[in-house]
Amino acid sequence: MGLAFEPFTLRTYMSENAMGSTMVEERFPSGERALATGKEFAAHKKKVGGMPVDWLVKTMQARGLEVFTQSFSRTLPFPDENKERYIVKGTNVYGILRAPRAPRTEALVLSAPCSPGDNNNQAVGLLLGLAHYFRSQVFWAKDIIFLVNEHDLIGMQAWLESYHHTNTTGMDWSPLQGRGGSIQAALSLELSSDVITSLDIILEGLNGQLPNLDLANLFYAFCQKIGVLCTIQGRLQRNDWDSVSGYSHAVQTMMLMVMKQASGRPWGDHGLFLRYHIEAATIKGINSFRQYKTDVTTVGRLLEGMFRKLNNLLERLHQSYFFYLMPSLSHFVSIGYYMPAFGLLAVILLLRALDLWVQLVSPPAIAVDGVGDVAQQSSPGVLSVLTPLVISHLTGAALYILPTRFQEIAVEHFPVSETEAVVLTVIAVYTAGLALPHNTHRLLSGEGTEQGWRVLKLVAVLYLAVLLGCTALINFSLGFILALTLVPVAAFVTPHVPKTLSAVVLVILSPAFTLLFSVFFFQELEEMPVSFQDGWLLYLSVISQGILDHHLYGSLVYPLIALMVYPCWLLFWNILFWK
């Protein structure tokens, strides 16, 4: 929590020399024309009831781009009730502006999703306006790809898979007819009003990946230069860091980033680029009640400046940090500052393991002729450890596999929808895991059980330490939140603590309750608190979205919780009820 205090953090600075100075003159003039194009796009979108493919192709060709389309389709594992879709079919349209001054081995991407209703029409208008303006400039050294993707992340996933000749999620898409060079960086644009009060940058990508910090620094530098209000997590920066309210503002901003990163889901269309080692961010225009207004021409100039800087890159962005947390756009917490906080939690597990090991190798003093008894005492260890270990992991496998496999059976026998069936199956399997036969060691001889639980706990504690350590390296926020709840459980559980009270504490600190608390905590941070009933519905929706994110985009949070974290927690549940 102290890391959000400004004197403990580092100021952001540009590490990449090629992007060091913002001394380019931005001249993008045609914001009004871009808005008119956006209105035209909205009219055609309404007319065809979706993506106006033919109109987009003609308009891009009129602006001198090489235009291509890509069709895709995807059947979801179960209906997405949030967006009301099950079988998704759509078309992506993209135009390539070929680099006049280079061998066309590298590319930049500017994308805008075609959203339902009146959302994002201005973004598409501005994208087409920038395409027309960039066409008249001669200094481009990289191909620039202007992409309008349908069905948000699903369309983006289809385009990226096809561009890189991979198919990791089993989606059907037509191969791309035209491609540029290796993509160096990408910006996704979300703009839904003619004027904005601030620009928000969204960094969190799939599985908690973040773009190189220089991309955020570049955005911040141009906002400062052009005089646009900029936010991160939708929050303005404050200068009164030495006051209580200023500090709590920074803490809330940083905690929002932690919660979003831990969720493992992409928070904008940019989130899927990061898995291909393409630095990407989403820039979102916010029109709130503030007096200060910025027009589309200024937003266009900011994007022009950023693209001209990215055009100067001689190599991929790599000089700045890839692991960081941001309490504000001008300050960041690097991995070297936040990892010790996690390390101190992990050390508890290692010390506990050492303690158990010492207890196991030095049994209580007995007579010389009792040496045989010591050997007997530790002999049932293998089976008494292996049985709960195997059963716990089989329960985890059931939690991972059954919900999507058994939805049809559940729908036939119960009055629920497919999505409800999936979520209820998850809850049923999770709860059934608590009622497993925890006295498997009764099959063994009565001796050695005291040794047995110690061996099981030693295995469980080391397993948890390795699991949390590996998770924190990939997605620090997820590892840290799990460590906060699971380390106390691992430290105190023995068969000799009061059963009822400990069982209640253990359940409250289990992964399912951690997720429930996180949902309410996130809503509080967003300043949109919910009642318990709404929070519960939101919680069920979060579970279904987590499973969908895994099947659609390859998010790893659901399999990690089901196959690793939950079985590990079940081992401690076993130890508590060891007789």
Coordinates of C-alpha atoms in Angstrom, one line a residue:
M1 CA 0.0 0.0 0.0
G2 CA 2.9 2.3 0.7
L3 CA 4.1 2.0 -2.9
A4 CA 1.3 4.4 -4.0
F5 CA 3.0 7.2 -1.9
E6 CA 4.7 9.5 -4.4
P7 CA 8.1 9.8 -2.8
F8 CA 8.4 5.9 -2.9
T9 CA 7.7 5.8 -6.7
L10 CA 9.7 6.7 -9.8
R11 CA 8.8 9.4 -12.2
T12 CA 8.1 8.1 -15.7
Y13 CA 10.7 8.9 -18.3
M14 CA 11.3 8.0 -22.0
S15 CA 13.9 5.3 -22.3
E16 CA 13.7 4.8 -26.1
N17 CA 16.1 7.3 -27.8
A18 CA 14.2 7.3 -31.1
M19 CA 11.1 8.6 -29.3
G20 CA 12.9 11.0 -27.0
S21 CA 11.7 14.4 -28.1
T22 CA 8.2 15.4 -29.1
M23 CA 9.5 18.1 -31.4
V24 CA 7.3 17.2 -34.4
E25 CA 4.7 19.6 -35.6
E26 CA 1.3 18.0 -35.8
R27 CA -0.9 19.5 -38.6
F28 CA -3.9 17.3 -38.8
P29 CA -6.6 19.8 -39.9
S30 CA -9.8 17.9 -40.7
G31 CA -11.6 17.0 -37.4
E32 CA -15.0 18.4 -38.7
R33 CA -14.6 16.3 -41.9
A34 CA -13.9 13.2 -39.7
L35 CA -17.1 13.8 -37.7
A36 CA -19.1 14.1 -40.9
T37 CA -17.6 10.8 -42.1
G38 CA -18.5 9.3 -38.7
K39 CA -22.1 10.4 -39.1
E40 CA -22.2 8.9 -42.6
F41 CA -20.8 5.6 -41.2
A42 CA -23.5 5.6 -38.5
A43 CA -26.2 6.1 -41.1
H44 CA -24.9 3.2 -43.3
K45 CA -24.5 1.0 -40.1
K46 CA -28.1 1.6 -39.2
K47 CA -29.3 0.9 -42.7
V48 CA -27.6 -2.5 -43.1
G49 CA -28.1 -3.4 -39.4
G50 CA -24.4 -4.1 -38.7
M51 CA -21.0 -3.5 -40.3
P52 CA -21.4 -1.5 -43.6
V53 CA -18.7 -3.5 -45.4
D54 CA -19.3 -2.2 -48.9
W55 CA -19.3 1.4 -47.9
L56 CA -16.1 1.0 -45.8
V57 CA -14.3 -0.6 -48.7
K58 CA -15.3 2.2 -51.1
T59 CA -14.4 4.9 -48.6
M60 CA -11.0 3.4 -47.9
Q61 CA -10.3 2.9 -51.6
A62 CA -11.2 6.6 -52.2
R63 CA -8.6 7.5 -49.6
G64 CA -5.9 5.7 -51.6
L65 CA -5.5 2.6 -49.4
E66 CA -5.1 -1.0 -50.4
V67 CA -8.3 -2.5 -49.0
F68 CA -9.1 -6.1 -48.0
T69 CA -11.8 -7.8 -46.1
Q70 CA -11.8 -10.9 -43.9
S71 CA -14.9 -12.9 -42.8
F72 CA -14.9 -15.0 -39.6
S73 CA -17.4 -17.1 -37.6
R74 CA -17.3 -18.5 -34.1
T75 CA -19.8 -20.6 -32.1
L76 CA -19.4 -19.9 -28.4
P77 CA -19.2 -22.8 -26.0
F78 CA -22.4 -21.4 -24.4
P79 CA -24.4 -18.2 -25.0
D80 CA -22.9 -14.9 -23.8
E81 CA -25.8 -13.3 -21.9
N82 CA -24.0 -10.0 -21.4
K83 CA -23.7 -9.4 -25.1
E84 CA -26.6 -11.6 -26.2
R85 CA -24.7 -13.7 -28.7
Y86 CA -24.1 -17.4 -29.4
I87 CA -23.2 -17.9 -33.1
V88 CA -21.0 -14.9 -34.1
K89 CA -20.4 -14.1 -37.8
G90 CA -18.8 -11.0 -39.0
T91 CA -16.4 -9.2 -41.4
N92 CA -13.2 -7.2 -40.7
V93 CA -12.3 -4.4 -43.1
Y94 CA -8.7 -3.1 -43.3
G95 CA -6.7 -0.8 -45.5
I96 CA -3.0 -0.7 -45.8
L97 CA -1.0 2.5 -46.5
R98 CA 2.2 1.3 -48.0
A99 CA 5.4 3.0 -46.7
P100 CA 6.9 5.2 -49.5
R101 CA 10.3 5.4 -47.9
A102 CA 11.1 1.8 -46.7
P103 CA 11.2 -1.8 -47.8
R104 CA 7.8 -2.5 -46.1
T105 CA 9.2 -5.0 -43.5
E106 CA 7.5 -3.3 -40.6
A107 CA 4.0 -2.0 -39.8
L108 CA 1.9 0.0 -37.4
V109 CA -1.8 -0.6 -36.7
L110 CA -4.6 1.9 -35.9
S111 CA -7.9 0.1 -35.2
A112 CA -11.4 1.1 -34.2
P113 CA -14.1 -1.5 -33.3
C114 CA -17.5 -1.3 -35.1
S115 CA -19.7 -1.3 -32.0
P116 CA -23.4 -1.8 -31.8
G117 CA -25.8 1.2 -31.5
D118 CA -24.3 4.7 -31.6
N119 CA -21.0 3.8 -30.0
N120 CA -17.7 4.4 -31.6
N121 CA -18.9 6.0 -34.8
Q122 CA -16.7 9.1 -34.2
A123 CA -13.6 6.7 -33.8
V124 CA -14.2 5.2 -37.3
G125 CA -14.7 8.7 -38.7
L126 CA -11.4 9.9 -37.2
L127 CA -9.6 6.7 -38.4
L128 CA -10.7 7.4 -42.0
G129 CA -9.8 11.0 -41.6
L130 CA -6.3 10.1 -40.4
A131 CA -6.0 7.6 -43.3
H132 CA -6.7 10.4 -45.8
Y133 CA -4.3 12.8 -44.1
F134 CA -1.5 10.2 -43.7
R135 CA -1.8 9.4 -47.4
S136 CA -0.6 12.9 -48.3
Q137 CA 2.6 12.6 -46.1
V138 CA 5.8 11.2 -47.5
F139 CA 7.8 10.5 -44.3
W140 CA 6.3 7.1 -43.4
A141 CA 8.9 4.4 -43.0
K142 CA 6.5 1.7 -41.9
D143 CA 3.2 0.4 -43.4
I144 CA 0.2 1.7 -41.6
I145 CA -2.8 -0.6 -41.3
F146 CA -6.2 0.9 -40.6
L147 CA -8.5 -1.8 -39.2
V148 CA -12.2 -1.7 -38.5
N149 CA -13.1 -4.9 -36.6
E150 CA -16.6 -6.3 -36.0
H151 CA -17.7 -8.0 -32.8
D152 CA -14.9 -6.3 -30.8
L153 CA -12.4 -8.9 -29.4
I154 CA -13.7 -11.8 -31.4
G155 CA -13.1 -9.9 -34.7
M156 CA -9.7 -8.7 -33.5
Q157 CA -8.7 -12.3 -32.5
A158 CA -9.7 -13.6 -36.0
W159 CA -7.6 -10.9 -37.7
L160 CA -4.5 -11.4 -35.5
E161 CA -4.6 -15.2 -35.8
S162 CA -4.9 -14.9 -39.6
Y163 CA -2.2 -12.2 -39.8
H164 CA 0.3 -14.4 -37.9
H165 CA -0.9 -17.8 -39.4
T166 CA -1.9 -19.3 -36.0
N167 CA -5.1 -20.7 -34.8
T168 CA -5.1 -21.2 -31.0
T169 CA -8.8 -21.0 -30.3
G170 CA -10.5 -23.0 -33.0
M171 CA -12.1 -20.1 -34.8
D172 CA -13.1 -20.2 -38.5
W173 CA -11.7 -17.3 -40.5
S174 CA -10.8 -16.6 -44.1
P175 CA -7.1 -16.1 -44.8
L176 CA -5.9 -12.5 -45.3
Q177 CA -5.4 -11.4 -48.9
G178 CA -3.0 -8.6 -48.1
R179 CA -0.6 -8.0 -45.2
G180 CA 2.0 -5.5 -44.2
G181 CA 5.3 -6.1 -42.4
S182 CA 5.9 -7.3 -38.9
I183 CA 3.7 -5.2 -36.6
Q184 CA 5.7 -3.1 -34.2
A185 CA 3.0 -1.2 -32.3
A186 CA -0.8 -0.8 -32.3
L187 CA -3.3 1.7 -31.0
S188 CA -7.0 1.0 -30.6
L189 CA -9.4 4.0 -30.6
E190 CA -12.7 4.3 -28.7
L191 CA -14.5 7.6 -29.3
S192 CA -18.2 8.0 -28.9
S193 CA -18.9 11.8 -28.8
D194 CA -18.0 14.9 -30.9
V195 CA -16.1 16.6 -28.1
I196 CA -14.3 15.0 -25.1
T197 CA -13.1 16.2 -21.8
S198 CA -10.2 13.8 -21.3
L199 CA -8.4 10.8 -22.9
D200 CA -8.0 7.6 -21.0
I201 CA -5.3 5.1 -21.7
I202 CA -6.1 1.4 -21.1
L203 CA -3.0 -0.8 -20.7
E204 CA -4.2 -4.1 -19.2
G205 CA -4.2 -7.0 -21.7
L206 CA -4.8 -10.7 -21.9
N207 CA -3.5 -12.7 -18.8
G208 CA -2.3 -9.4 -17.2
Q209 CA 0.2 -8.6 -19.8
L210 CA 1.2 -4.9 -20.1
P211 CA 2.7 -3.0 -23.0
N212 CA 6.2 -1.5 -22.7
L213 CA 6.0 1.5 -20.4
D214 CA 7.4 3.8 -23.2
L215 CA 4.0 3.5 -25.0
A216 CA 2.3 5.0 -21.9
N217 CA 5.1 7.6 -21.6
L218 CA 4.6 8.6 -25.2
F219 CA 0.9 9.1 -24.7
Y220 CA 1.5 11.2 -21.6
A221 CA 4.2 13.3 -23.3
F222 CA 1.9 14.2 -26.2
C223 CA -1.1 14.9 -23.9
Q224 CA 1.2 17.3 -22.0
K225 CA 2.4 18.9 -25.2
I226 CA -1.0 19.4 -26.9
G227 CA -2.7 20.3 -23.6
V228 CA -5.3 17.4 -23.4
L229 CA -6.4 16.2 -20.0
C230 CA -5.2 12.6 -19.7
T231 CA -6.3 9.9 -17.2
I232 CA -5.5 6.3 -16.3
Q233 CA -8.3 4.1 -14.9
G234 CA -10.5 7.0 -15.7
R235 CA -8.9 9.1 -12.9
L236 CA -7.2 12.5 -13.2
Q237 CA -3.8 13.0 -11.7
R238 CA -3.6 15.0 -8.5
N239 CA -0.7 17.1 -7.2
D240 CA -1.6 17.0 -3.5
W241 CA 0.2 13.7 -2.9
D242 CA 1.2 14.8 0.7
S243 CA -2.5 15.0 1.8
V244 CA -4.6 12.0 2.9
S245 CA -7.1 12.4 0.1
G246 CA -4.2 12.7 -2.5
Y247 CA -2.6 9.5 -1.2
S248 CA -5.9 7.6 -1.1
H249 CA -6.6 8.7 -4.7
A250 CA -3.2 7.2 -5.8
V251 CA -3.9 4.0 -3.8
Q252 CA -7.3 3.6 -5.5
T253 CA -5.9 4.1 -8.9
M254 CA -3.2 1.6 -8.3
M255 CA -5.6 -1.0 -6.8
L256 CA -7.9 -0.6 -9.8
M257 CA -4.9 -1.5 -12.0
V258 CA -4.1 -4.5 -9.8
M259 CA -7.8 -5.7 -9.9
K260 CA -8.0 -5.4 -13.7
Q261 CA -4.6 -7.1 -14.2
A262 CA -5.5 -9.9 -11.9
S263 CA -8.8 -10.6 -13.8
G264 CA -6.6 -11.8 -16.8
R265 CA -9.1 -10.5 -19.3
P266 CA -8.3 -8.0 -22.1
W267 CA -9.8 -4.6 -21.2
G268 CA -9.7 -3.3 -24.7
D269 CA -9.1 -4.5 -28.3
H270 CA -5.3 -3.9 -27.8
G271 CA -5.2 -6.7 -25.2
L272 CA -4.9 -9.4 -27.8
F273 CA -1.9 -7.8 -29.6
L274 CA 0.3 -8.3 -26.5
R275 CA 0.5 -12.1 -26.9
Y276 CA 2.2 -11.5 -30.2
H277 CA 4.8 -9.2 -28.6
I278 CA 3.2 -6.2 -30.2
E279 CA 3.1 -3.2 -27.9
A280 CA -0.4 -1.9 -27.9
A281 CA -2.8 0.3 -25.9
T282 CA -6.4 1.5 -26.2
I283 CA -7.1 5.2 -26.2
K284 CA -10.6 6.1 -25.0
G285 CA -12.3 9.5 -25.2
I286 CA -14.3 10.4 -22.2
N287 CA -17.0 13.1 -22.3
S288 CA -17.9 14.0 -18.7
F289 CA -19.4 17.0 -16.9
R290 CA -16.1 18.9 -16.8
Q291 CA -16.0 22.4 -18.4
Y292 CA -12.8 21.6 -20.3
K293 CA -13.6 20.3 -23.8
T294 CA -11.3 19.0 -26.6
D295 CA -12.4 18.6 -30.2
V296 CA -11.7 15.8 -32.6
T297 CA -9.0 17.8 -34.5
T298 CA -6.9 17.8 -31.3
V299 CA -7.3 14.1 -30.8
G300 CA -6.3 13.6 -34.4
R301 CA -3.1 15.6 -33.8
L302 CA -2.3 13.6 -30.7
L303 CA -2.6 10.4 -32.7
E304 CA -0.6 11.8 -35.6
G305 CA 2.2 12.8 -33.2
M306 CA 2.3 9.3 -31.6
F307 CA 2.3 7.6 -35.0
R308 CA 5.2 9.8 -36.2
K309 CA 7.2 8.9 -33.1
L310 CA 6.4 5.2 -33.5
N311 CA 7.4 5.6 -37.2
N312 CA 10.9 6.6 -36.0
L313 CA 11.5 3.3 -34.2
L314 CA 14.6 1.4 -35.4
E315 CA 13.7 -1.7 -33.2
R316 CA 10.9 -3.0 -31.1
L317 CA 10.1 -1.1 -27.9
H318 CA 12.2 -2.9 -25.3
Q319 CA 14.2 -0.4 -23.3
S320 CA 11.6 0.4 -20.7
Y321 CA 9.7 -1.8 -18.2
F322 CA 7.3 -4.5 -19.1
F323 CA 6.3 -5.1 -15.4
Y324 CA 5.0 -2.2 -13.5
L325 CA 2.0 -0.7 -11.7
M326 CA 0.9 2.9 -12.1
P327 CA -0.6 5.0 -9.3
S328 CA -0.7 7.9 -11.9
L329 CA 0.5 8.6 -15.4
S330 CA 3.5 10.5 -14.2
H331 CA 4.7 7.9 -11.7
F332 CA 5.2 4.1 -11.8
V333 CA 6.2 1.3 -9.4
S334 CA 8.7 -1.0 -11.1
I335 CA 9.0 -4.8 -10.5
G336 CA 12.0 -4.3 -8.3
Y337 CA 9.9 -2.2 -5.9
Y338 CA 6.7 -4.4 -5.7
M339 CA 8.3 -7.9 -5.8
P340 CA 9.6 -7.7 -2.2
A341 CA 6.0 -7.3 -0.9
F342 CA 5.2 -10.7 -2.6
G343 CA 8.5 -12.2 -1.5
L344 CA 7.8 -11.5 2.2
L345 CA 4.5 -13.4 1.9
A346 CA 6.2 -16.3 0.1
V347 CA 8.9 -16.5 2.8
I348 CA 6.2 -17.4 5.3
L349 CA 5.5 -20.6 3.3
L350 CA 9.2 -21.6 3.1
L351 CA 9.7 -21.0 6.8
R352 CA 6.7 -23.1 7.6
A353 CA 8.0 -25.9 5.3
L354 CA 11.4 -25.8 7.0
D355 CA 9.6 -26.0 10.4
L356 CA 7.6 -29.1 9.3
W357 CA 10.7 -30.7 7.8
V358 CA 12.6 -30.3 11.1
Q359 CA 9.7 -31.8 13.0
L360 CA 9.6 -34.8 10.5
V361 CA 13.3 -35.6 10.6
S362 CA 13.7 -35.3 14.4
P363 CA 10.9 -37.5 15.9
P364 CA 10.3 -37.3 19.7
A365 CA 13.0 -39.1 21.8
I366 CA 12.3 -42.8 22.4
A367 CA 14.2 -45.7 23.8
V368 CA 17.0 -47.3 21.9
D369 CA 15.0 -50.5 21.2
G370 CA 12.3 -48.3 19.7
V371 CA 14.2 -47.5 16.5
G372 CA 12.0 -49.9 14.6
D373 CA 8.9 -47.9 15.7
V374 CA 10.3 -44.7 14.1
A375 CA 10.7 -46.4 10.8
Q376 CA 7.2 -47.7 11.0
Q377 CA 5.9 -44.3 11.9
S378 CA 7.0 -42.6 8.7
S379 CA 6.3 -45.6 6.4
P380 CA 2.5 -44.9 5.7
G381 CA 3.5 -41.4 4.5
V382 CA 3.4 -42.1 0.7
L383 CA -0.2 -43.4 0.5
S384 CA -1.6 -41.0 3.0
V385 CA -0.2 -38.1 1.0
L386 CA -0.9 -39.4 -2.4
T387 CA -4.6 -40.2 -1.9
P388 CA -5.7 -36.7 -1.0
L389 CA -3.4 -35.2 -3.6
V390 CA -4.9 -37.3 -6.4
I391 CA -8.5 -36.8 -5.2
S392 CA -8.1 -33.0 -4.9
H393 CA -6.7 -32.8 -8.4
L394 CA -9.4 -35.0 -9.9
T395 CA -12.0 -32.6 -8.3
G396 CA -10.1 -29.7 -9.9
A397 CA -10.2 -31.5 -13.3
A398 CA -14.0 -32.0 -12.8
L399 CA -14.4 -28.3 -12.1
Y400 CA -12.5 -27.5 -15.3
I401 CA -14.2 -30.0 -17.6
L402 CA -17.8 -30.7 -16.4
P403 CA -19.4 -27.2 -16.6
T404 CA -19.2 -26.8 -20.4
R405 CA -19.7 -30.6 -21.1
F406 CA -22.8 -31.1 -19.0
Q407 CA -24.8 -27.9 -19.9
E408 CA -27.1 -29.8 -22.3
I409 CA -28.0 -32.4 -19.7
A410 CA -28.6 -29.7 -17.1
V411 CA -30.9 -27.7 -19.4
E412 CA -33.0 -30.8 -20.2
H413 CA -33.6 -31.6 -16.5
F414 CA -33.7 -28.2 -14.9
P415 CA -35.5 -25.0 -15.8
V416 CA -32.3 -23.0 -16.4
S417 CA -30.6 -21.4 -19.5
E418 CA -27.3 -22.8 -20.8
T419 CA -25.2 -20.0 -19.2
E420 CA -27.0 -20.5 -15.8
A421 CA -26.4 -24.3 -16.1
V422 CA -22.6 -23.7 -16.6
V423 CA -22.3 -21.4 -13.6
L424 CA -24.5 -23.6 -11.4
T425 CA -22.4 -26.7 -12.3
V426 CA -19.2 -24.8 -11.4
I427 CA -20.7 -23.9 -7.9
A428 CA -22.0 -27.5 -7.5
V429 CA -18.7 -29.1 -8.3
Y430 CA -16.8 -26.6 -6.1
T431 CA -19.1 -27.2 -3.1
A432 CA -19.0 -31.0 -3.7
G433 CA -15.3 -30.9 -3.3
L434 CA -15.7 -29.8 0.3
A435 CA -17.7 -32.9 1.1
L436 CA -15.1 -35.4 -0.3
P437 CA -14.1 -38.3 2.0
H438 CA -11.4 -36.6 4.0
N439 CA -10.7 -39.6 6.1
T440 CA -9.0 -41.6 3.3
H441 CA -6.1 -42.3 5.7
R442 CA -8.5 -44.5 7.7
L443 CA -7.8 -47.2 5.1
L444 CA -4.2 -47.1 6.4
S445 CA -3.1 -48.4 9.8
G446 CA -3.8 -46.2 12.7
E447 CA -0.2 -45.4 13.3
G448 CA 1.8 -42.6 11.6
T449 CA -1.2 -40.3 11.1
E450 CA 0.5 -37.5 13.0
Q451 CA 3.5 -37.9 10.6
G452 CA 1.0 -38.3 7.8
W453 CA -0.6 -34.8 8.0
R454 CA 2.8 -33.2 8.5
V455 CA 4.1 -34.8 5.3
L456 CA 0.9 -33.7 3.5
K457 CA 1.2 -30.2 4.8
L458 CA 4.9 -30.0 3.8
V459 CA 3.9 -31.1 0.2
A460 CA 1.0 -28.6 0.2
V461 CA 3.0 -25.7 1.5
L462 CA 5.8 -26.2 -1.0
Y463 CA 3.3 -26.7 -3.8
L464 CA 1.6 -23.4 -2.9
A465 CA 4.9 -21.6 -2.8
V466 CA 5.9 -22.7 -6.3
L467 CA 2.4 -22.1 -7.6
L468 CA 2.2 -18.5 -6.3
G469 CA 5.8 -17.8 -7.3
C470 CA 5.2 -18.8 -10.9
T471 CA 1.8 -17.0 -11.0
A472 CA 3.4 -13.7 -9.7
L473 CA 6.1 -13.8 -12.3
I474 CA 3.5 -13.9 -15.1
N475 CA 0.7 -11.9 -13.5
F476 CA 1.9 -10.2 -10.3
S477 CA -1.5 -8.9 -9.3
L478 CA -3.2 -12.3 -9.5
G479 CA -0.3 -14.0 -7.6
F480 CA -0.4 -11.3 -4.9
I481 CA -4.2 -11.4 -4.3
L482 CA -4.1 -15.2 -4.1
A483 CA -1.1 -15.0 -1.7
L484 CA -2.9 -12.6 0.6
T485 CA -5.7 -15.1 1.1
L486 CA -4.0 -18.5 0.8
V487 CA -0.8 -17.8 2.8
P488 CA -2.6 -17.3 6.2
V489 CA -4.5 -20.5 5.5
A490 CA -1.3 -22.5 4.8
A491 CA 0.4 -21.0 7.9
F492 CA -2.2 -21.8 10.6
V493 CA -4.0 -25.0 9.5
T494 CA -3.3 -28.2 11.6
P495 CA -5.7 -30.9 12.7
H496 CA -5.5 -29.5 16.3
V497 CA -7.0 -26.1 15.8
P498 CA -10.7 -25.5 16.7
K499 CA -12.6 -27.2 13.9
T500 CA -15.8 -25.1 13.4
L501 CA -14.1 -21.7 13.6
S502 CA -11.2 -22.8 11.4
A503 CA -13.5 -24.3 8.8
V504 CA -15.4 -21.0 8.5
V505 CA -12.1 -19.0 8.2
L506 CA -10.9 -21.5 5.6
V507 CA -14.0 -21.2 3.5
I508 CA -13.9 -17.4 3.7
L509 CA -10.3 -17.4 2.5
S510 CA -11.1 -19.9 -0.3
P511 CA -10.7 -18.9 -4.0
A512 CA -14.5 -18.6 -4.6
F513 CA -14.9 -16.2 -1.7
T514 CA -11.8 -14.3 -2.8
L515 CA -13.5 -13.7 -6.2
L516 CA -16.8 -12.6 -4.5
F517 CA -14.9 -10.1 -2.3
S518 CA -13.0 -8.9 -5.4
V519 CA -16.2 -8.2 -7.3
F520 CA -17.6 -6.0 -4.4
F521 CA -14.2 -4.3 -3.9
F522 CA -13.8 -3.5 -7.6
Q523 CA -17.3 -1.9 -7.7
E524 CA -16.3 0.2 -4.6
L525 CA -13.1 1.3 -6.4
E526 CA -15.1 2.2 -9.5
E527 CA -17.3 4.3 -7.2
M528 CA -20.3 2.2 -8.4
P529 CA -21.2 0.2 -5.2
V530 CA -23.8 -2.5 -5.5
S531 CA -26.3 -4.2 -3.2
F532 CA -25.6 -7.8 -2.2
Q533 CA -28.2 -9.1 -4.6
D534 CA -26.8 -7.2 -7.6
G535 CA -23.3 -8.1 -6.5
W536 CA -24.3 -11.8 -6.4
L537 CA -25.7 -11.6 -10.0
L538 CA -22.5 -9.8 -11.0
Y539 CA -20.5 -12.5 -9.4
L540 CA -22.3 -15.2 -11.4
S541 CA -21.8 -13.2 -14.6
V542 CA -18.0 -12.9 -13.8
I543 CA -17.7 -16.7 -13.5
S544 CA -19.4 -17.2 -16.9
Q545 CA -17.3 -14.4 -18.5
G546 CA -14.1 -16.0 -17.1
I547 CA -14.9 -19.4 -18.7
L548 CA -15.8 -17.6 -22.0
D549 CA -12.6 -15.6 -21.9
H550 CA -10.7 -18.9 -21.6
H551 CA -12.4 -20.6 -24.5
L552 CA -12.5 -17.6 -26.8
Y553 CA -9.1 -15.9 -26.2
G554 CA -7.1 -18.3 -24.1
S555 CA -7.2 -16.5 -20.8
L556 CA -5.4 -18.6 -18.2
V557 CA -7.1 -17.5 -15.0
Y558 CA -10.0 -20.1 -15.0
P559 CA -7.8 -23.2 -15.7
L560 CA -5.2 -21.9 -13.1
I561 CA -7.9 -21.6 -10.4
A562 CA -9.7 -24.9 -11.3
L563 CA -6.7 -27.1 -11.9
M564 CA -4.1 -25.7 -9.5
V565 CA -5.3 -23.2 -6.9
Y566 CA -8.5 -25.0 -5.8
P567 CA -6.9 -28.5 -5.5
C568 CA -4.1 -26.9 -3.4
W569 CA -6.7 -25.2 -1.1
L570 CA -8.5 -28.6 -0.8
L571 CA -5.2 -30.1 0.6
F572 CA -5.4 -27.7 3.5
W573 CA -9.1 -28.5 3.9
N574 CA -8.0 -32.2 4.1
I575 CA -5.4 -31.4 6.8
L576 CA -8.0 -29.5 8.9
F577 CA -10.3 -32.6 9.1
W578 CA -7.5 -35.1 9.5
K579 CA -8.5 -37.6 12.2

